[in-house]
Short mmCIF file of C-alpha atoms in Angstrom, two decimals:
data_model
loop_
_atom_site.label_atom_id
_atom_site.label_comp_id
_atom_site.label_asym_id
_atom_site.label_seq_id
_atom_site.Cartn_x
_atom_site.Cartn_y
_atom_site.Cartn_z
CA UNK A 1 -15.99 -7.64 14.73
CA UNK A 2 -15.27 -10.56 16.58
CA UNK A 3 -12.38 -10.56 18.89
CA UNK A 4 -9.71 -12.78 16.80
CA UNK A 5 -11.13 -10.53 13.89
CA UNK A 6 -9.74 -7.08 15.93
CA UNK A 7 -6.42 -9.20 16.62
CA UNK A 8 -2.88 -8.45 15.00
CA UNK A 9 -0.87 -10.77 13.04
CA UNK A 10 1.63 -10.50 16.18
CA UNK A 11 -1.32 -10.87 18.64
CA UNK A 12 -2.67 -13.95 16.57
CA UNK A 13 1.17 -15.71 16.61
CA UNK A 14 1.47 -15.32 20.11
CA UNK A 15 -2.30 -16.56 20.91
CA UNK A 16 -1.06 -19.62 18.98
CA UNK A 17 2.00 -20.08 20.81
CA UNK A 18 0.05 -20.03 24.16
CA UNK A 19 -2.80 -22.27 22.55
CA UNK A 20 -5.30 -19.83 23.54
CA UNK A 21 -6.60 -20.14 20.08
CA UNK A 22 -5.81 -21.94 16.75
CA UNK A 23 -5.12 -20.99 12.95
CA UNK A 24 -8.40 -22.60 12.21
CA UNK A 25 -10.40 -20.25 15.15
CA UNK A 26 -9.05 -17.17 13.13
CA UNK A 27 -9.28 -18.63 9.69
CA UNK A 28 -13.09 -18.92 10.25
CA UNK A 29 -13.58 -15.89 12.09
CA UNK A 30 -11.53 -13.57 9.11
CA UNK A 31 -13.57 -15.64 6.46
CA UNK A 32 -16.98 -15.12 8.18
CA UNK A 33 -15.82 -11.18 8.45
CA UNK A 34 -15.15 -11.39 4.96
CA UNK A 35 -18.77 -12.61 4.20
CA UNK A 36 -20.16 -10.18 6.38
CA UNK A 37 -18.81 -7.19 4.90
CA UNK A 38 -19.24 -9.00 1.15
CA UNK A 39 -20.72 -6.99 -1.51
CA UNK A 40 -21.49 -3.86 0.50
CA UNK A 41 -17.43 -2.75 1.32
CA UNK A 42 -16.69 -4.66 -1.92
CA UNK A 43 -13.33 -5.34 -0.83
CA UNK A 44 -12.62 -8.73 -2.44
CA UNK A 45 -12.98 -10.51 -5.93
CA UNK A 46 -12.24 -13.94 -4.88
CA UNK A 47 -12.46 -15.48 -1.79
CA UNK A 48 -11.18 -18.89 -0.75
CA UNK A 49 -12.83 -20.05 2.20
CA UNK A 50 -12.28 -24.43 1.09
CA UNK A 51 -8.27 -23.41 0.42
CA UNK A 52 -7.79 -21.44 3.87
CA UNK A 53 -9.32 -24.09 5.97
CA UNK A 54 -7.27 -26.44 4.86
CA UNK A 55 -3.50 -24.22 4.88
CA UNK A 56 -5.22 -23.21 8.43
CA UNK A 57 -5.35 -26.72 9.30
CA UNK A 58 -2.31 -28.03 8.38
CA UNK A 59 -0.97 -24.85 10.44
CA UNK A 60 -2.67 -25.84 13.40
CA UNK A 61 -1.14 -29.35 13.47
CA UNK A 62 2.60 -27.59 13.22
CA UNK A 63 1.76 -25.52 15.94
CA UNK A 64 0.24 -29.00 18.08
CA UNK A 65 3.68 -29.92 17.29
CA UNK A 66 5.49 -27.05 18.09
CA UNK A 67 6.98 -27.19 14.66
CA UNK A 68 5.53 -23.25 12.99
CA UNK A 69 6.84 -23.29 9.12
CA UNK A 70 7.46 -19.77 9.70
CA UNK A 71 7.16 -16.25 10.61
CA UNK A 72 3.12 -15.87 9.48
CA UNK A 73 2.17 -19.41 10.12
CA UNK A 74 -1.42 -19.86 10.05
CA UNK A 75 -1.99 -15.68 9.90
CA UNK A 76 -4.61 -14.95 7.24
CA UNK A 77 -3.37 -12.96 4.39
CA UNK A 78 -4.98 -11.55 1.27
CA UNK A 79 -3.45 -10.56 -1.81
CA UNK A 80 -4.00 -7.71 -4.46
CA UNK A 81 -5.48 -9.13 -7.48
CA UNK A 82 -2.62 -7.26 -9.20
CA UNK A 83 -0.34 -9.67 -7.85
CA UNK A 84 0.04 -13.72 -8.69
CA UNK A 85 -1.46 -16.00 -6.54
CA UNK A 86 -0.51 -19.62 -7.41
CA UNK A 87 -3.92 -21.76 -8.40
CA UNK A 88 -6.06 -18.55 -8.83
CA UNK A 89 -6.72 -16.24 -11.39
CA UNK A 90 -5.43 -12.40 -11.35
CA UNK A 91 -7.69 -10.35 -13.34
CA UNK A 92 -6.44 -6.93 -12.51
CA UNK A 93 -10.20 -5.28 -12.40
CA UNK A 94 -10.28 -5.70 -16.10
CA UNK A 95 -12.97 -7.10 -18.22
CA UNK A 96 -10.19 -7.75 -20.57
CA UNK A 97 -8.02 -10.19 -18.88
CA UNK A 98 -9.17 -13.83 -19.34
CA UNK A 99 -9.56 -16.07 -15.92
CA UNK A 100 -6.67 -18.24 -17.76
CA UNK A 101 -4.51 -20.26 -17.66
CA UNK A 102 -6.81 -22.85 -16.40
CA UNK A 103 -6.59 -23.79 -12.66
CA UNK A 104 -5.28 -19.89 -12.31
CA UNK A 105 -1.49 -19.43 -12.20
CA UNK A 106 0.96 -21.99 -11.84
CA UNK A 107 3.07 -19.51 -9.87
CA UNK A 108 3.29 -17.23 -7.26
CA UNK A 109 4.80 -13.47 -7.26
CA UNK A 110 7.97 -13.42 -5.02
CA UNK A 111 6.15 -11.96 -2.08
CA UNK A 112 3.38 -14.29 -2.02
CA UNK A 113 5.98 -17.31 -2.53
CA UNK A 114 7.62 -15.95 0.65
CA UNK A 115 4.24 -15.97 2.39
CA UNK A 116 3.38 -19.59 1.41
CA UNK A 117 6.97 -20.73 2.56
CA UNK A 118 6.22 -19.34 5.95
CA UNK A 119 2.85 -20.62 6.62
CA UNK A 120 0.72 -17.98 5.66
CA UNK A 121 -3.18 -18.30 5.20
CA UNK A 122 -4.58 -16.74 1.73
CA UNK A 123 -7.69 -16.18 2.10
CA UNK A 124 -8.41 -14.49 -1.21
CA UNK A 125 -7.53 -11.23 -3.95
CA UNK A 126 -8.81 -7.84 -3.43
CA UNK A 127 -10.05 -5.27 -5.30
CA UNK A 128 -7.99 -2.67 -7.77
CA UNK A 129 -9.27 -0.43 -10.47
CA UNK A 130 -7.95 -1.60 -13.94
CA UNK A 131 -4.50 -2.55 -13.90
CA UNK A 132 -3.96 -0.56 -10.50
CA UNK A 133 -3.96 2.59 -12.49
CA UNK A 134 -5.87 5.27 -10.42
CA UNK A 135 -5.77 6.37 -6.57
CA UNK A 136 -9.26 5.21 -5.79
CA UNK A 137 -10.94 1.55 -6.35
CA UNK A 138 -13.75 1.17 -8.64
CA UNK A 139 -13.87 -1.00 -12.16
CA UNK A 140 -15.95 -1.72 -15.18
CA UNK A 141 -15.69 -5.28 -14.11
CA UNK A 142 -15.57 -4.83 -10.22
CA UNK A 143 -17.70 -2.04 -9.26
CA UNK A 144 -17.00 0.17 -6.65
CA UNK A 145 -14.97 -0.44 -3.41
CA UNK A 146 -16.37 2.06 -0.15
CA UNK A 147 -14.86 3.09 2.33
CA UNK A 148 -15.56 1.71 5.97
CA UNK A 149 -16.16 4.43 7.67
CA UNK A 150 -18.60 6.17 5.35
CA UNK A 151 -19.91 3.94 2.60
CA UNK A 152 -21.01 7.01 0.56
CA UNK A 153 -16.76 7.67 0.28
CA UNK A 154 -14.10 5.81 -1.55
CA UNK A 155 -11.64 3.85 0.41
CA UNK A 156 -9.03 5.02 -2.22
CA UNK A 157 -6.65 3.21 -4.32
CA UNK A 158 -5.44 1.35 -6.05
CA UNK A 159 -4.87 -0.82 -3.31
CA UNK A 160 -8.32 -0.26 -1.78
CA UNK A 161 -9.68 -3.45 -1.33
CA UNK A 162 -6.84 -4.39 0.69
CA UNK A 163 -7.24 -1.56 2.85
CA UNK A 164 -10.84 -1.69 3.48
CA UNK A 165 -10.43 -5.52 4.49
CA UNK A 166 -7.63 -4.88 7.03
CA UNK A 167 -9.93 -1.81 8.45
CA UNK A 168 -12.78 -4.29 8.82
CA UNK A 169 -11.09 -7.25 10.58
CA UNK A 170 -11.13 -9.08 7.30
CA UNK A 171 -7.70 -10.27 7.84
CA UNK A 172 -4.36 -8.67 9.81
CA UNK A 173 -2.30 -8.45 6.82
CA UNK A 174 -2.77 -7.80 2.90
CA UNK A 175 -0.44 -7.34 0.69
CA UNK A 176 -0.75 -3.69 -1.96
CA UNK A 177 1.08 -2.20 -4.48
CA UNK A 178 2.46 1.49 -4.73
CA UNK A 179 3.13 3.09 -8.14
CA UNK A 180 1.92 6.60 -6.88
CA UNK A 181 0.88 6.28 -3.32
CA UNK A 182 -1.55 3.37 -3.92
CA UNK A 183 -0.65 1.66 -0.72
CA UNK A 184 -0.86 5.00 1.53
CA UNK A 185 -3.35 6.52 -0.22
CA UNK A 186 -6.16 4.41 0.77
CA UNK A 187 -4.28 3.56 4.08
CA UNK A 188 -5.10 7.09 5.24
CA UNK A 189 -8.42 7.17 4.10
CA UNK A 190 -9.21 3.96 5.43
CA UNK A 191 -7.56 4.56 8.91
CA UNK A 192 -4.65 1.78 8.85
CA UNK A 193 -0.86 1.55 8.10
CA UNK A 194 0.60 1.16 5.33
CA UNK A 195 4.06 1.11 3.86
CA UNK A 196 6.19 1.61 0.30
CA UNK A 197 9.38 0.09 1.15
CA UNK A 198 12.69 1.28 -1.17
CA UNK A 199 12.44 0.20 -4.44
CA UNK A 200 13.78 -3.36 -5.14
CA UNK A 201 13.76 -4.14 -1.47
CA UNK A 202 10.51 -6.24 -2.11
CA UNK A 203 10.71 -8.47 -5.76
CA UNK A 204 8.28 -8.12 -7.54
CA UNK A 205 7.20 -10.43 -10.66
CA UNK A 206 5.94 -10.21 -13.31
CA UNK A 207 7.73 -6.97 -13.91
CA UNK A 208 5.45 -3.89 -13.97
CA UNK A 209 4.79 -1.91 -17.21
CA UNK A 210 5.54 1.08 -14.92
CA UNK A 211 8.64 0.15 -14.30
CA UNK A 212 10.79 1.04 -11.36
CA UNK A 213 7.46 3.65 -10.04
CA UNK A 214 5.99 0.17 -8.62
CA UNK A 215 6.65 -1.50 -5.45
CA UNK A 216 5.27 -4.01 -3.49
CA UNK A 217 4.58 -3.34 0.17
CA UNK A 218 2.18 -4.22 3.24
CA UNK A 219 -0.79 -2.77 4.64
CA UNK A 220 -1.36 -3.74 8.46
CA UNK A 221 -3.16 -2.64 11.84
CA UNK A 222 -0.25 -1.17 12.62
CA UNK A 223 3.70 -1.19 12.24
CA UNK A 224 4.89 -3.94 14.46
CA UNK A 225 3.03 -5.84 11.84
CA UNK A 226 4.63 -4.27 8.69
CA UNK A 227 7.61 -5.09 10.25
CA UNK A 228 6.72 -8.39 10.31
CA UNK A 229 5.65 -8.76 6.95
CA UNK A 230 8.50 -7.14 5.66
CA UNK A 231 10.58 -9.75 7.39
CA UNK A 232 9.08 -12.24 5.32
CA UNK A 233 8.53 -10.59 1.95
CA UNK A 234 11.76 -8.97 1.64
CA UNK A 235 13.92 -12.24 0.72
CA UNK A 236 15.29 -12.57 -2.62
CA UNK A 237 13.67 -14.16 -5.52
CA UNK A 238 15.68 -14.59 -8.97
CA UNK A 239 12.88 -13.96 -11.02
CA UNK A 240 13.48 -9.74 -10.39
CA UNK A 241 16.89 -8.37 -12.11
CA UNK A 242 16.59 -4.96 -9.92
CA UNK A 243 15.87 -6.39 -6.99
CA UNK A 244 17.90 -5.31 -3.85
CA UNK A 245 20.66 -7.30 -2.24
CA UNK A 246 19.83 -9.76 1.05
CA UNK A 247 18.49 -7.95 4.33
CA UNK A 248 21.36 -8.04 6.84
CA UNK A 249 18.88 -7.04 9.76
CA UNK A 250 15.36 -8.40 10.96
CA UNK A 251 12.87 -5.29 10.64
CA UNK A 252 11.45 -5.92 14.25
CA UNK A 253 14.44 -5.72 15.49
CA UNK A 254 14.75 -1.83 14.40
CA UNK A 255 11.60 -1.56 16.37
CA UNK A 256 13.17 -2.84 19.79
CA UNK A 257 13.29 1.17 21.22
CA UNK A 258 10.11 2.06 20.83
CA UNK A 259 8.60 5.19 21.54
CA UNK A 260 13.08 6.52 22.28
CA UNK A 261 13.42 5.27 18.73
CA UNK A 262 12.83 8.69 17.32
CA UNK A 263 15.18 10.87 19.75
CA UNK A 264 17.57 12.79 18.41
CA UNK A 265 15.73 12.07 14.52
CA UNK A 266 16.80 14.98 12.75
CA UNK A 267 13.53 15.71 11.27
CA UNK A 268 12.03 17.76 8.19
CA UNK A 269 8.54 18.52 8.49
CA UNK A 270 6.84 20.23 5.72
CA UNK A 271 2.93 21.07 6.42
CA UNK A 272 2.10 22.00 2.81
CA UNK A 273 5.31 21.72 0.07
CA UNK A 274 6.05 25.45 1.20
CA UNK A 275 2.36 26.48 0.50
CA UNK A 276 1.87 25.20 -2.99
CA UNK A 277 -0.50 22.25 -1.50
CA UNK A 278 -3.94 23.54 0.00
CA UNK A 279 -4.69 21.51 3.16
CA UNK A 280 -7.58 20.91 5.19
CA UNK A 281 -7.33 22.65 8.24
CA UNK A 282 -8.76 19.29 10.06
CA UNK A 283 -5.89 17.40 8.41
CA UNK A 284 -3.36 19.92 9.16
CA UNK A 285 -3.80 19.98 12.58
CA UNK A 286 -3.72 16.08 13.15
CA UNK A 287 -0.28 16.30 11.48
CA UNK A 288 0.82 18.97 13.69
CA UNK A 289 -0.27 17.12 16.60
CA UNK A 290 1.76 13.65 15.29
CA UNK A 291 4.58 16.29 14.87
CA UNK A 292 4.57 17.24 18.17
CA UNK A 293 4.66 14.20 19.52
CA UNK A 294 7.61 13.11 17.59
CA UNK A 295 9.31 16.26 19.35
CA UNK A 296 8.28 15.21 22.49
CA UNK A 297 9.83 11.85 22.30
CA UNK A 298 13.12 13.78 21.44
CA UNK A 299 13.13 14.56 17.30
CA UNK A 300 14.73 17.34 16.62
CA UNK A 301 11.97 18.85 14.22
CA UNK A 302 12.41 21.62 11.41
CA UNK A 303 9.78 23.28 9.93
CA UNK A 304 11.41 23.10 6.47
CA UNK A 305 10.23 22.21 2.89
CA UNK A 306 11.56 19.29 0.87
CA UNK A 307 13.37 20.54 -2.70
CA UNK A 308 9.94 20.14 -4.67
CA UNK A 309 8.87 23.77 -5.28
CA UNK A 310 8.42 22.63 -8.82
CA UNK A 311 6.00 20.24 -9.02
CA UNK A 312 7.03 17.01 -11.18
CA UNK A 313 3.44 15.71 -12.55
CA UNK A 314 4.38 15.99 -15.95
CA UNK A 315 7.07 13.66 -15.55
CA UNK A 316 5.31 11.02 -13.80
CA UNK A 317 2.36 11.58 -16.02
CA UNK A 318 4.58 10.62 -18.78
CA UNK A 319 6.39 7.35 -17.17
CA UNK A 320 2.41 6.28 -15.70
CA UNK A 321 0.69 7.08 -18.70
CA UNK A 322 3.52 5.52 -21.09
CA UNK A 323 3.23 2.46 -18.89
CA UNK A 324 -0.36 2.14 -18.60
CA UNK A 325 -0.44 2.60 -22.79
CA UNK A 326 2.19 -0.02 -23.01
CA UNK A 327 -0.42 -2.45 -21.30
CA UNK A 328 -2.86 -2.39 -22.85
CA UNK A 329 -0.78 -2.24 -26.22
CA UNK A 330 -1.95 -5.77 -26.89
CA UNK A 331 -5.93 -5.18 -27.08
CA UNK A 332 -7.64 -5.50 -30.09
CA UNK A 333 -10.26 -2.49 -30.80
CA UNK A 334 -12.89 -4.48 -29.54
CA UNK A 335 -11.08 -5.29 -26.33
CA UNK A 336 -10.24 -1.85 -26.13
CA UNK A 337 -13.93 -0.85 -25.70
CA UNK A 338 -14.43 -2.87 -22.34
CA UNK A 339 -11.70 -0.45 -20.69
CA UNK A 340 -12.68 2.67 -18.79
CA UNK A 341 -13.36 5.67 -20.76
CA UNK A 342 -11.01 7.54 -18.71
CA UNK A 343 -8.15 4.72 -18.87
CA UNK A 344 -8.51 4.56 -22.76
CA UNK A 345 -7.91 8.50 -22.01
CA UNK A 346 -4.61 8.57 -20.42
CA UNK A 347 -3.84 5.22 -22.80
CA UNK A 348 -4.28 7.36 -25.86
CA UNK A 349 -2.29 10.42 -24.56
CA UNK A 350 0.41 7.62 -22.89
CA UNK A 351 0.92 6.66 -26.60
CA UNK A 352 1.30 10.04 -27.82
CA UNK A 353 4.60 10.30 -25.67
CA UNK A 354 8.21 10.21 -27.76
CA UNK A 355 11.03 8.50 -26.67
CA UNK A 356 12.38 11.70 -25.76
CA UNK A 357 9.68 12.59 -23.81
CA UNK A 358 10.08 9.63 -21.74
CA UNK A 359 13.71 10.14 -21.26
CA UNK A 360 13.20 14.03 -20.31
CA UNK A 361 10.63 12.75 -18.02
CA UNK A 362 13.70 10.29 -16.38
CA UNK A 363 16.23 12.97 -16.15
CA UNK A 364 13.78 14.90 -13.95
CA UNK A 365 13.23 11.71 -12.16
CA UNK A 366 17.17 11.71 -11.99
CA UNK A 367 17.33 15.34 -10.45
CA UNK A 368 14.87 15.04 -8.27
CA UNK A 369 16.25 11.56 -6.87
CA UNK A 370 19.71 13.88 -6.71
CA UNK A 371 18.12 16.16 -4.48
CA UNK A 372 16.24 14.69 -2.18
CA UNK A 373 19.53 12.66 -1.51
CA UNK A 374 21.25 15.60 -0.57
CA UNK A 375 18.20 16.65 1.79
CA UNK A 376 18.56 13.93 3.37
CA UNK A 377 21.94 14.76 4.20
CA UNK A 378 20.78 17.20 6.69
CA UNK A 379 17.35 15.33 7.78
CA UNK A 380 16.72 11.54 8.69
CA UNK A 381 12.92 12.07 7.91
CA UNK A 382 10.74 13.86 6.10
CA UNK A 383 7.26 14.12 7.39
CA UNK A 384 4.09 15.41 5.37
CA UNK A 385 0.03 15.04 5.50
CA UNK A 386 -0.77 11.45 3.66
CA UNK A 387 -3.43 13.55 1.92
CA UNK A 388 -4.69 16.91 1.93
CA UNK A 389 -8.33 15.90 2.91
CA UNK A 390 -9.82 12.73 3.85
CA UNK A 391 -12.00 10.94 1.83
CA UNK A 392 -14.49 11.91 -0.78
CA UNK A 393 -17.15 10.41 -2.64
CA UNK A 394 -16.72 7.46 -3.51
CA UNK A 395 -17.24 6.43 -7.77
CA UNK A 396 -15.37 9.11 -8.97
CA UNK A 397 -11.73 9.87 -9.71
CA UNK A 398 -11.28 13.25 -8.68
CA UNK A 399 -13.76 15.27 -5.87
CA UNK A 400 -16.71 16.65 -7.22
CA UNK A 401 -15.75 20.55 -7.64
CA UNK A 402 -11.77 19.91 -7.37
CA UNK A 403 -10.85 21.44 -11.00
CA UNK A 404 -8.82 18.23 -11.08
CA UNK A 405 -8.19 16.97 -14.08
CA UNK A 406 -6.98 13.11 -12.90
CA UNK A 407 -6.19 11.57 -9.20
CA UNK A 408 -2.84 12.88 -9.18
CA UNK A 409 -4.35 16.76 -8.47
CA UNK A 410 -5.34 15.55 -4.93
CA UNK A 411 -2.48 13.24 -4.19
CA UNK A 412 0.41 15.27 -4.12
CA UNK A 413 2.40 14.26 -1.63
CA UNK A 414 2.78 10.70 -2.53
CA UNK A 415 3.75 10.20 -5.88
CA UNK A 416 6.95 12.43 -5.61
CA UNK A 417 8.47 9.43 -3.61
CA UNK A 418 7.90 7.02 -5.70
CA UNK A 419 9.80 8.63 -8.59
CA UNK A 420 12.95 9.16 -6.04
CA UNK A 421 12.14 5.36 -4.86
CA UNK A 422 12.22 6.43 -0.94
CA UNK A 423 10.57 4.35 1.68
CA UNK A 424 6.86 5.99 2.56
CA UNK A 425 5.01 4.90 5.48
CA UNK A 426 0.88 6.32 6.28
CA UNK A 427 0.16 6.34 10.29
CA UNK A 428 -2.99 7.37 11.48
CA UNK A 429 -3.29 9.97 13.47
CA UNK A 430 -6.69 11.21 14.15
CA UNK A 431 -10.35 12.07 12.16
CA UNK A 432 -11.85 14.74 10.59
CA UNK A 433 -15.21 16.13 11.83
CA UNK A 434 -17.06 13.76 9.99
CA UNK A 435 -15.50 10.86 11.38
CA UNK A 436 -13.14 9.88 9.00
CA UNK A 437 -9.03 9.11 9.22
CA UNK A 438 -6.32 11.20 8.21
CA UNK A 439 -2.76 9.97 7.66
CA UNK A 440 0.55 11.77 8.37
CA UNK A 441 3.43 10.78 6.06
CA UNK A 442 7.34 9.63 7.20
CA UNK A 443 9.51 9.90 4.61
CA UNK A 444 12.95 8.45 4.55
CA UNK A 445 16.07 8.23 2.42
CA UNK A 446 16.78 5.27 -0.09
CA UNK A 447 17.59 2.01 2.41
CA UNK A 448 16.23 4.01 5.39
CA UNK A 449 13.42 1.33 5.38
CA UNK A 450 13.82 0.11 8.85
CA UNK A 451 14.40 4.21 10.36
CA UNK A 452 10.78 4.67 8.97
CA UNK A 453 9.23 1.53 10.45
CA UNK A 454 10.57 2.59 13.46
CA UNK A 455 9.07 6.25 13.56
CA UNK A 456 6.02 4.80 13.07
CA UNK A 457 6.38 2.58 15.79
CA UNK A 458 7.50 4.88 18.25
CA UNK A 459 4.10 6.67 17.12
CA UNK A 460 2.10 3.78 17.68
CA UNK A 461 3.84 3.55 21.31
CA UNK A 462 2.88 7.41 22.02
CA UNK A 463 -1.03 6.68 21.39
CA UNK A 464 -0.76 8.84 18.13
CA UNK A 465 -2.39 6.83 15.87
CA UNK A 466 -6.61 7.07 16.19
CA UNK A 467 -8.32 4.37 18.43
CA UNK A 468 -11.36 4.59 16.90
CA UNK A 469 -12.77 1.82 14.82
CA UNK A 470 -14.99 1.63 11.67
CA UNK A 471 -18.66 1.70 12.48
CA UNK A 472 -19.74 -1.49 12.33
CA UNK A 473 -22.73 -3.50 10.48
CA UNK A 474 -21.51 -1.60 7.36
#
């Protein structure tokens, strides 16, 4: 990579600020990246190379002027083809959405408008599975997206693409979306951070078909950055009816006691979900290690289990699947042929769901949500493995071998917290023997956004997360 490439978006700001560099410099560098890792990463559907010269030159000029639009200006950005992107199409990953309307869409999505307020360079959409609806990245009309540090493995999902860029210097900052861990899932396989914020605290437009599971959140070298980004993307937008209220605090500014931010943390950590989750040792002991260090810095750490001895699959099976039938509603038989043999799967068994199922499936949500309120009572954090193992082959949606039926057998710890709507963050936080990252989990209450941000930053200040880059000429 070349050195603005391996730059954060804070590093990039303040290299403009000094005029050691311009918003041009690392719009070409990020675009040539992005052309070098091109079809073999596969971590973009569109890229925009005319469109981000030309936002990264009219940032240069405010920054000649001393006049920055805003927090991001001139910092390349991608976006999830999930989400709008004014003047380009979103496709989704499915053959059966239309590049329409013509000259893409005539709006952005709230967190992208935010972006483009504030100066942001897009420099293109990256990959998803259909309709974001898996933990790893691969389509019928995209292919499959790898993983950087082992092309043979997935980069997971559904926010892959994004993931793999960041990882590979294709740009600081991308935004995903989380519906069951599909920001931090393939944030810990691909080595990088990578955040669910509270539900609501990011707006999100067009709503999702899966309701209140979905957020919108960033994925970033590290959590400075998220900060940053969340800064930007939280602001209100009309367009979303359960959106959150205003943000009375800057999120960097929750990040201001770095590595002391964690002391005297009451936290939970729970290796396993009191034994019900099989985890590699490998993985278990890079948790253990990120634990540690938390207690070092001053947590006060309990090795205690979070109220989830049941496990609640068959609930969010029923809201994901429900949702994920309910988009696909519209599709003609024909149309209906173009999706993935195992989407038209969970579509058909989403449609065999009641009303009464779905509401069943709420009041667990509802219980669950109860409880891990009152947990949080007695602990500020939760913190869990990301994932049980690191990443596996990639073009498949469960590990050769697993007995798992669908992705949500190996992802176990994340999807709980997006039924009780709790902030998530992934840090990394060391590899496996074959080289590859592993993630450990924060967990916080409801609101406790900035608390988590600034756990992980106080990690990133110990040294916890790994150092060690993707192999490059991938």
């Amino acid at each position: 990579m070349t050195s603005l490439c391996e730059l954060t978006a804070t590093q990039l700001l303040a290299g403009y600020a000094a005029g050691d560099f311009s918003p041009v410099d690392a719009a070409r560098a990020v675009l040539d990246r992005i052309e070098e890792i091109g079809p073999a990463v596969n971590a973009f559907v569109r890229v925009d190379a005319e469109g981000a010269l030309a936002r990264a030159a009219e940032s240069e000029e405010r920054w000649r002027r001393g006049e920055p639009a805003g927090l991001v200006d001139g910092v390349p950005v991608s976006v999830k083809d999930i989400l709008l992107l004014r003047g380009a199409p979103t496709l989704k990953g499915s053959a059966t959405v239309d590049e329409h309307p013509p000259g893409g869409w005539p709006e952005d999505a709230p967190s992208v408008a935010r972006l483009r307020e504030q100066g942001a360079v897009f420099t293109g959409k990256t990959t998803t599975p259909e309709f974001g609806w898996k933990g790893v990245t691969d389509s019928p009309r995209h292919g499959v997206t790898v993983n950087p540090y082992d092309p043979r493995r997935t980069a997971g999902g559904s926010s892959g693409g994004g993931a793999a860029a960041v990882a590979l210097g294709a740009g600081p900052l991308t935004l995903g979306t989380d519906g069951g861990g599909s920001v931090r899932i393939p944030g810990s396989f691909c080595g990088i951070f990578a955040f669910k914020p509270t539900y609501g605290r990011v707006p999100l437009y067009p709503a999702s078909a899966f309701g209140t599971l979905a957020h919108v959140g960033p994925m970033t070298r590290d959590a400075r950055d998220a900060a940053l980004l969340m800064d930007v993307i939280s602001g209100p937008d009309p367009r979303d009816w359960s959106q959150l209220g205003p943000v009375t605090r800057s999120f960097r500014d929750a990040l201001a006691a770095g590595a002391e931010g964690v002391t005297g943390l009451r936290v939970a950590y729970s290796p396993s979900f009191g034994g019900r989750v099989a985890v590699q040792p490998r993985v278990a002991a890079a948790v253990r290690h990120a634990v540690d260090r938390l207690a070092e810095l001053g947590a006060r750490v309990s090795e205690v289990d979070p109220p989830l001895a049941e496990d609640p699959v068959e609930a969010f099976h029923t809201l994901w699947f429900s949702g994920v039938a309910r988009v696909v509603e519209p599709l003609d038989a024909a149309r209906r042929e173009l999706l993935e043999p195992a989407l038209r799967e969970v579509c058909a068994q989403g449609e065999g769901y009641s009303a009464l199922d779905y509401l069943a499936a709420v009041d667990v949500r509802m219980a669950l949500g109860r409880a891990m309120g009152d947990f949080h009572e007695t602990y500020d954090l939760l913190v869990t493995p990301t994932m049980p193992d690191t990443a596996f082959e990639a073009g498949v949606e469960v590990p050769k071998g697993s007995g798992h039926e669908r992705w949500t057998g190996w992802t176990p710890f994340s999807y709980p917290f997006n039924l009780t709507q709790q902030p998530a963050a992934t840090v990394p936080c060391g590899t496996d023997g074959d080289g590859l990252p592993i993630g450990v989990q924060l967990v916080g209450p409801r609101h406790a956004d900035a608390r988590v941000l600034a756990a992980a930053h106080a990690l990133y200040e110990a040294g916890v997360p790994a150092a060690v880059p993707p192999p490059t000429g991938i």
